[in-house]
Coordinates of N, CA and C in Angstrom, one line a residue:
M1 N -49.8 -26.3 55.5 CA -50.6 -26.5 54.3 C -52.1 -26.2 54.6
T2 N -52.8 -25.5 53.7 CA -54.1 -25.1 53.9 C -55.1 -26.0 53.2
T3 N -56.1 -26.4 53.8 CA -57.1 -27.3 53.1 C -58.4 -26.5 52.9
T4 N -59.1 -26.9 51.9 CA -60.3 -26.2 51.5 C -61.5 -27.1 51.7
D5 N -62.5 -26.6 52.3 CA -63.7 -27.4 52.6 C -64.4 -27.7 51.2
P6 N -64.6 -29.0 50.9 CA -65.1 -29.3 49.6 C -66.5 -28.8 49.3
G7 N -67.2 -28.5 50.4 CA -68.6 -27.9 50.2 C -68.6 -26.4 50.0
S8 N -67.5 -25.8 50.2 CA -67.4 -24.3 50.0 C -67.5 -23.9 48.6
L9 N -68.0 -22.7 48.3 CA -68.1 -22.2 47.0 C -66.8 -21.6 46.5
S10 N -66.3 -22.1 45.4 CA -65.1 -21.5 44.8 C -65.5 -20.5 43.8
R11 N -64.6 -19.6 43.4 CA -64.8 -18.6 42.4 C -65.3 -19.3 41.1
R12 N -64.7 -20.4 40.8 CA -65.1 -21.1 39.6 C -66.5 -21.6 39.6
R13 N -66.9 -22.2 40.8 CA -68.3 -22.7 41.0 C -69.3 -21.5 40.9
V14 N -69.0 -20.4 41.5 CA -69.9 -19.3 41.4 C -70.1 -18.8 40.0
L15 N -69.0 -18.6 39.3 CA -69.0 -18.2 37.9 C -69.8 -19.2 37.0
C16 N -69.6 -20.5 37.2 CA -70.3 -21.5 36.5 C -71.8 -21.3 36.7
G17 N -72.2 -21.1 38.0 CA -73.6 -20.9 38.4 C -74.2 -19.7 37.7
V18 N -73.4 -18.6 37.6 CA -73.9 -17.4 37.0 C -74.1 -17.7 35.5
L19 N -73.1 -18.3 34.9 CA -73.3 -18.6 33.4 C -74.5 -19.5 33.1
V20 N -74.7 -20.5 34.0 CA -75.9 -21.3 33.8 C -77.1 -20.5 33.9
A21 N -77.2 -19.6 34.9 CA -78.4 -18.8 35.2 C -78.6 -17.9 34.0
L22 N -77.6 -17.4 33.4 CA -77.7 -16.5 32.2 C -78.2 -17.3 31.0
A23 N -77.8 -18.5 30.9 CA -78.1 -19.3 29.7 C -79.5 -19.9 29.8
V24 N -80.1 -20.0 31.0 CA -81.4 -20.6 31.1 C -82.4 -19.6 31.8
P25 N -82.6 -18.4 31.3 CA -83.5 -17.5 32.0 C -85.0 -18.1 32.1
G26 N -85.4 -18.8 31.1 CA -86.8 -19.4 31.2 C -86.9 -20.3 32.4
G27 N -85.9 -21.1 32.6 CA -85.9 -22.0 33.8 C -86.0 -21.3 35.1
L28 N -85.3 -20.2 35.2 CA -85.3 -19.4 36.4 C -86.6 -18.7 36.5
A29 N -87.2 -18.2 35.4 CA -88.5 -17.6 35.5 C -89.6 -18.5 36.1
A30 N -89.4 -19.8 35.9 CA -90.4 -20.7 36.4 C -90.3 -20.8 38.0
C31 N -89.2 -20.3 38.5 CA -89.0 -20.3 40.0 C -89.6 -19.1 40.6
G32 N -90.1 -18.2 39.8 CA -90.7 -16.9 40.4 C -92.0 -17.2 41.2
D33 N -92.4 -16.3 42.0 CA -93.5 -16.5 42.9 C -94.9 -16.0 42.3
G34 N -94.9 -15.3 41.2 CA -96.2 -14.8 40.8 C -96.6 -15.2 39.4
G35 N -95.7 -15.9 38.7 CA -96.0 -16.2 37.3 C -96.8 -17.5 37.2
S36 N -97.3 -17.7 36.0 CA -98.0 -19.0 35.7 C -97.5 -19.4 34.4
S37 N -97.2 -20.7 34.3 CA -96.8 -21.3 33.0 C -97.7 -22.4 32.6
S38 N -98.9 -22.4 33.0 CA -99.9 -23.5 32.7 C -100.1 -23.5 31.2
S39 N -100.5 -24.6 30.8 CA -100.8 -24.8 29.3 C -102.1 -24.2 29.0
A40 N -103.0 -24.1 29.9 CA -104.3 -23.5 29.6 C -104.3 -22.0 29.5
P41 N -105.0 -21.5 28.5 CA -105.0 -20.0 28.4 C -105.6 -19.3 29.6
T42 N -105.0 -18.2 30.0 CA -105.5 -17.4 31.1 C -106.2 -16.2 30.5
T43 N -107.5 -16.1 30.8 CA -108.3 -15.0 30.1 C -108.1 -13.7 30.9
G44 N -108.1 -12.7 30.1 CA -108.0 -11.4 30.7 C -109.3 -10.7 30.8
G45 N -109.3 -9.5 31.5 CA -110.6 -8.8 31.6 C -111.0 -8.2 30.3
T46 N -112.2 -7.6 30.3 CA -112.6 -6.9 29.1 C -112.2 -5.5 29.3
G47 N -111.2 -5.1 28.5 CA -110.7 -3.7 28.6 C -111.1 -2.9 27.5
T48 N -110.5 -1.7 27.5 CA -110.8 -0.8 26.4 C -110.0 -1.1 25.1
G49 N -109.1 -2.1 25.3 CA -108.4 -2.6 24.1 C -107.3 -1.6 23.7
G50 N -107.5 -0.7 22.9 CA -106.5 0.1 22.3 C -106.6 0.1 20.8
G51 N -106.0 1.0 20.2 CA -106.1 1.2 18.8 C -105.6 0.0 18.0
S52 N -106.1 -0.2 16.8 CA -105.6 -1.1 15.9 C -104.6 -0.5 14.9
T53 N -103.6 -1.2 14.6 CA -102.6 -0.6 13.7 C -102.5 -1.3 12.4
G54 N -103.6 -1.5 11.7 CA -103.6 -2.2 10.4 C -103.8 -3.7 10.5
G55 N -103.4 -4.4 9.5 CA -103.7 -5.8 9.4 C -102.6 -6.7 10.0
A56 N -101.5 -6.2 10.3 CA -100.4 -7.0 10.7 C -100.7 -7.5 12.2
S57 N -100.5 -8.8 12.4 CA -100.7 -9.3 13.7 C -99.4 -9.4 14.4
T58 N -99.4 -9.4 15.8 CA -98.2 -9.4 16.6 C -98.2 -10.6 17.4
P59 N -97.2 -10.7 18.4 CA -96.9 -12.0 19.1 C -98.1 -12.6 19.8
A60 N -98.0 -13.9 19.9 CA -99.1 -14.7 20.6 C -98.5 -15.9 21.1
T61 N -99.2 -16.6 22.0 CA -98.7 -17.8 22.6 C -99.6 -19.0 22.2
S62 N -99.1 -20.2 22.5 CA -99.9 -21.3 22.1 C -100.0 -22.4 23.2
A63 N -101.0 -23.2 23.1 CA -101.1 -24.3 24.0 C -100.2 -25.4 23.5
P64 N -99.6 -26.2 24.4 CA -98.8 -27.3 23.9 C -99.6 -28.2 23.0
G65 N -98.9 -28.8 22.0 CA -99.5 -29.7 21.2 C -100.4 -29.1 20.1
G66 N -100.2 -27.8 19.9 CA -100.9 -27.1 18.8 C -100.7 -27.8 17.5
T67 N -101.7 -27.7 16.7 CA -101.7 -28.4 15.4 C -101.1 -27.5 14.3
A68 N -100.5 -28.0 13.4 CA -99.9 -27.2 12.3 C -101.0 -27.0 11.3
T69 N -101.0 -25.8 10.8 CA -101.9 -25.4 9.7 C -101.1 -24.9 8.5
S70 N -101.7 -24.5 7.5 CA -100.9 -24.1 6.3 C -100.0 -22.9 6.6
G71 N -100.4 -22.1 7.6 CA -99.6 -20.9 7.9 C -98.7 -21.0 9.1
G72 N -98.8 -22.0 9.9 CA -98.0 -22.1 11.1 C -98.6 -23.0 12.2
Q73 N -98.0 -22.9 13.3 CA -98.5 -23.7 14.5 C -99.7 -23.1 15.1
S74 N -100.8 -23.8 15.3 CA -102.0 -23.3 15.9 C -101.7 -23.1 17.4
L75 N -102.1 -21.9 17.9 CA -101.8 -21.5 19.3 C -103.1 -21.7 20.1
V76 N -104.2 -21.1 19.7 CA -105.4 -21.1 20.4 C -106.6 -20.8 19.5
A77 N -107.8 -21.2 19.9 CA -109.0 -20.9 19.1 C -109.2 -19.4 19.3
L78 N -109.6 -18.7 18.2 CA -109.9 -17.3 18.2 C -111.0 -17.0 19.3
A79 N -112.0 -17.9 19.4 CA -113.1 -17.7 20.4 C -112.6 -17.7 21.8
D80 N -111.4 -18.3 22.1 CA -110.8 -18.3 23.4 C -110.0 -17.1 23.8
V81 N -109.9 -16.1 22.9 CA -109.2 -14.9 23.1 C -110.3 -13.8 23.2
P82 N -110.6 -13.3 24.4 CA -111.7 -12.3 24.6 C -111.5 -11.0 23.8
D83 N -112.5 -10.6 23.1 CA -112.4 -9.3 22.4 C -112.2 -8.2 23.4
N84 N -111.3 -7.3 23.0 CA -110.8 -6.2 23.9 C -110.2 -6.7 25.2
G85 N -109.6 -7.8 25.1 CA -108.8 -8.5 26.2 C -107.8 -9.3 25.6
G86 N -107.5 -10.4 26.3 CA -106.5 -11.3 25.8 C -106.2 -12.5 26.7
V87 N -105.2 -13.3 26.3 CA -104.8 -14.5 27.1 C -103.3 -14.6 27.1
V88 N -102.8 -15.4 28.0 CA -101.4 -15.8 28.0 C -101.4 -17.3 27.8
V89 N -100.6 -17.7 26.8 CA -100.5 -19.1 26.4 C -99.1 -19.5 26.2
D90 N -98.9 -20.8 26.1 CA -97.5 -21.4 25.8 C -97.4 -21.3 24.3
G91 N -96.3 -20.7 23.9 CA -96.0 -20.6 22.5 C -95.1 -21.7 22.0
P92 N -94.4 -21.5 20.9 CA -93.5 -22.5 20.4 C -92.4 -22.7 21.4
K93 N -92.0 -24.0 21.6 CA -90.9 -24.3 22.5 C -91.3 -24.0 24.0
G94 N -92.6 -23.9 24.3 CA -93.0 -23.6 25.6 C -92.8 -22.2 26.1
K95 N -92.4 -21.3 25.2 CA -92.2 -19.9 25.6 C -93.6 -19.2 25.7
P96 N -93.8 -18.5 26.8 CA -95.2 -17.9 27.0 C -95.3 -16.7 26.1
L97 N -96.6 -16.6 25.5 CA -96.9 -15.4 24.7 C -98.2 -14.8 25.3
V98 N -98.4 -13.5 25.1 CA -99.6 -12.8 25.5 C -100.3 -12.4 24.2
L99 N -101.5 -12.8 24.0 CA -102.3 -12.5 22.8 C -103.3 -11.4 23.2
V100 N -103.4 -10.4 22.3 CA -104.3 -9.3 22.6 C -105.3 -9.2 21.4
R101 N -106.6 -9.1 21.6 CA -107.5 -9.2 20.5 C -108.4 -7.9 20.5
T102 N -108.5 -7.3 19.4 CA -109.4 -6.2 19.1 C -110.2 -6.6 17.9
G103 N -111.5 -7.0 18.1 CA -112.3 -7.4 16.9 C -111.7 -8.7 16.3
A104 N -111.4 -8.7 15.0 CA -110.9 -9.8 14.4 C -109.3 -9.8 14.4
E105 N -108.7 -8.7 14.8 CA -107.3 -8.6 14.8 C -106.7 -9.1 16.1
V106 N -105.6 -9.9 16.0 CA -105.0 -10.4 17.2 C -103.5 -10.1 17.1
K107 N -103.0 -9.5 18.2 CA -101.5 -9.2 18.2 C -100.9 -10.1 19.3
A108 N -99.6 -10.3 19.2 CA -99.0 -11.2 20.2 C -97.6 -10.6 20.6
Y109 N -97.3 -10.9 21.8 CA -96.0 -10.4 22.4 C -95.4 -11.5 23.2
D110 N -94.1 -11.5 23.2 CA -93.4 -12.4 24.2 C -93.9 -12.0 25.6
A111 N -94.4 -13.0 26.3 CA -95.0 -12.7 27.6 C -93.9 -12.6 28.8
T112 N -92.6 -12.6 28.4 CA -91.6 -12.5 29.4 C -91.3 -11.1 29.7
C113 N -91.4 -10.6 30.9 CA -91.1 -9.2 31.3 C -89.7 -9.0 31.1
P114 N -89.3 -7.9 30.4 CA -87.9 -7.6 30.1 C -87.2 -7.2 31.4
H115 N -87.9 -6.9 32.5 CA -87.2 -6.5 33.7 C -86.6 -7.6 34.4
V116 N -87.4 -8.7 34.8 CA -86.8 -9.8 35.6 C -87.2 -11.1 35.0
G117 N -87.8 -11.2 33.9 CA -88.1 -12.5 33.2 C -89.4 -13.2 33.7
E118 N -90.2 -12.5 34.5 CA -91.4 -13.1 35.0 C -92.4 -13.1 33.9
T119 N -93.4 -14.0 33.9 CA -94.4 -14.0 32.9 C -95.5 -13.0 33.2
V120 N -95.8 -12.1 32.3 CA -96.8 -11.0 32.5 C -98.2 -11.6 32.5
G121 N -99.1 -10.9 33.0 CA -100.5 -11.3 33.1 C -101.2 -11.0 31.8
A122 N -102.4 -11.5 31.7 CA -103.3 -11.2 30.5 C -103.7 -9.7 30.6
P123 N -104.0 -9.1 29.4 CA -104.3 -7.7 29.4 C -105.7 -7.4 30.1
K124 N -105.7 -6.3 30.8 CA -106.9 -5.9 31.5 C -107.0 -4.4 31.4
D125 N -108.1 -3.9 30.9 CA -108.3 -2.5 30.7 C -107.3 -1.9 29.8
G126 N -106.8 -2.6 28.8 CA -105.8 -2.1 27.9 C -104.4 -2.1 28.4
T127 N -104.2 -2.7 29.5 CA -102.8 -2.8 30.1 C -102.4 -4.2 30.5
I128 N -101.2 -4.5 30.2 CA -100.5 -5.8 30.5 C -99.6 -5.5 31.7
T129 N -99.8 -6.2 32.8 CA -99.0 -6.0 34.0 C -98.1 -7.2 34.4
C130 N -96.9 -6.9 34.9 CA -96.0 -7.9 35.4 C -96.3 -8.1 36.9
P131 N -96.5 -9.3 37.3 CA -96.8 -9.5 38.8 C -95.6 -9.3 39.7
A132 N -94.4 -9.4 39.1 CA -93.2 -9.4 39.9 C -92.9 -8.0 40.5
H133 N -92.9 -7.0 39.7 CA -92.5 -5.7 40.2 C -93.5 -4.6 39.7
G134 N -94.6 -5.0 39.1 CA -95.6 -4.0 38.7 C -95.3 -3.2 37.4
S135 N -94.4 -3.7 36.6 CA -94.2 -3.0 35.3 C -95.5 -3.1 34.5
K136 N -95.8 -2.0 33.7 CA -97.0 -2.0 32.9 C -96.7 -1.7 31.5
F137 N -97.5 -2.4 30.6 CA -97.2 -2.3 29.1 C -98.6 -2.0 28.5
D138 N -98.5 -1.2 27.4 CA -99.7 -0.9 26.6 C -100.1 -2.2 25.8
A139 N -101.3 -2.6 26.0 CA -101.7 -3.9 25.3 C -101.8 -3.7 23.8
A140 N -102.0 -2.5 23.3 CA -102.1 -2.3 21.8 C -100.7 -2.3 21.1
T141 N -99.7 -1.9 21.9 CA -98.3 -1.7 21.3 C -97.2 -2.5 21.9
G142 N -97.4 -2.9 23.2 CA -96.4 -3.6 23.9 C -95.4 -2.7 24.6
A143 N -95.6 -1.4 24.3 CA -94.7 -0.4 24.9 C -94.8 -0.3 26.4
V144 N -93.7 -0.1 27.1 CA -93.7 0.1 28.6 C -94.3 1.4 28.9
T145 N -95.2 1.4 29.8 CA -95.9 2.6 30.3 C -95.6 3.0 31.7
S146 N -95.1 2.0 32.5 CA -94.8 2.2 33.9 C -93.6 1.3 34.3
P147 N -92.5 1.9 34.7 CA -91.3 1.1 35.1 C -91.6 0.2 36.3
P148 N -90.7 -0.7 36.6 CA -89.3 -0.6 36.4 C -88.7 -1.2 35.1
A149 N -89.6 -1.9 34.3 CA -89.1 -2.3 33.0 C -88.6 -1.1 32.2
Q150 N -87.5 -1.3 31.5 CA -86.9 -0.2 30.7 C -87.3 -0.3 29.2
R151 N -87.8 -1.4 28.7 CA -88.2 -1.5 27.3 C -89.5 -2.3 27.3
G152 N -90.2 -2.2 26.1 CA -91.4 -2.9 26.0 C -91.3 -4.4 25.7
L153 N -92.5 -5.0 25.5 CA -92.6 -6.4 25.2 C -92.2 -6.6 23.7
T154 N -91.6 -7.7 23.4 CA -91.2 -8.0 22.0 C -92.4 -8.6 21.2
A155 N -92.7 -8.0 20.1 CA -93.8 -8.5 19.2 C -93.4 -9.8 18.6
V156 N -94.4 -10.6 18.4 CA -94.3 -12.0 17.8 C -95.4 -12.0 16.7
Q157 N -95.0 -12.5 15.6 CA -96.0 -12.6 14.4 C -96.9 -13.8 14.6
V158 N -98.2 -13.4 14.5 CA -99.3 -14.4 14.5 C -100.3 -14.0 13.4
A159 N -101.2 -14.9 13.1 CA -102.2 -14.6 12.1 C -103.5 -15.4 12.5
V160 N -104.6 -14.9 12.1 CA -105.9 -15.6 12.3 C -106.2 -16.4 11.0
Q161 N -106.3 -17.7 11.1 CA -106.6 -18.5 10.0 C -107.8 -19.3 10.4
G162 N -108.9 -19.0 9.7 CA -110.2 -19.6 10.1 C -110.6 -19.2 11.5
D163 N -110.8 -20.2 12.3 CA -111.1 -20.0 13.7 C -110.0 -20.1 14.7
Q164 N -108.7 -20.2 14.1 CA -107.5 -20.4 14.9 C -106.6 -19.2 14.9
V165 N -105.9 -19.0 16.0 CA -104.7 -18.0 16.0 C -103.5 -18.9 15.8
V166 N -102.7 -18.6 14.8 CA -101.5 -19.4 14.5 C -100.2 -18.6 14.6
Y167 N -99.2 -19.3 15.1 CA -97.8 -18.7 15.2 C -97.2 -18.6 13.8
V168 N -96.7 -17.4 13.4 CA -96.1 -17.3 12.1 C -94.6 -17.2 12.3
G169 N -94.1 -16.5 13.3 CA -92.7 -16.3 13.5 C -92.3 -15.3 14.6
P170 N -91.0 -15.1 14.8 CA -90.6 -14.2 15.8 C -90.9 -12.7 15.6

């Protein structure tokens, strides 16, 4: 009769671990070595920004405990988002967002790199960079400009209401 070491990994245990890892990518991203998930906004450099595409705002992140306004959850004060730059903040449900500002317009993107799930940095010189493997994204559009990421950042709807940037939706 063959006995199995109770500490050894069975096929079932390995598959359960993989399923858990797939179900909780945000938890795994927190284990990365270069990302930051602090609740304070991280300011970016003053870059060239990029073109504006009309009045629609895109993804943004928020600090925990943002207040609700008539249009959505308050993420950050507009004054805390540098013009021609941006910040990374915690959005709804703690999901990081990168906010990009050009004048009075603010765009927002899911700050999770589509390559490995690392949180990208704040925009600098019109470029958003992932610290894990160096993927680069256009701050004006979220499009990938340099691999290894194969797709761009996902836009998130935000709006400027008074002196606040508020989350509107996915």
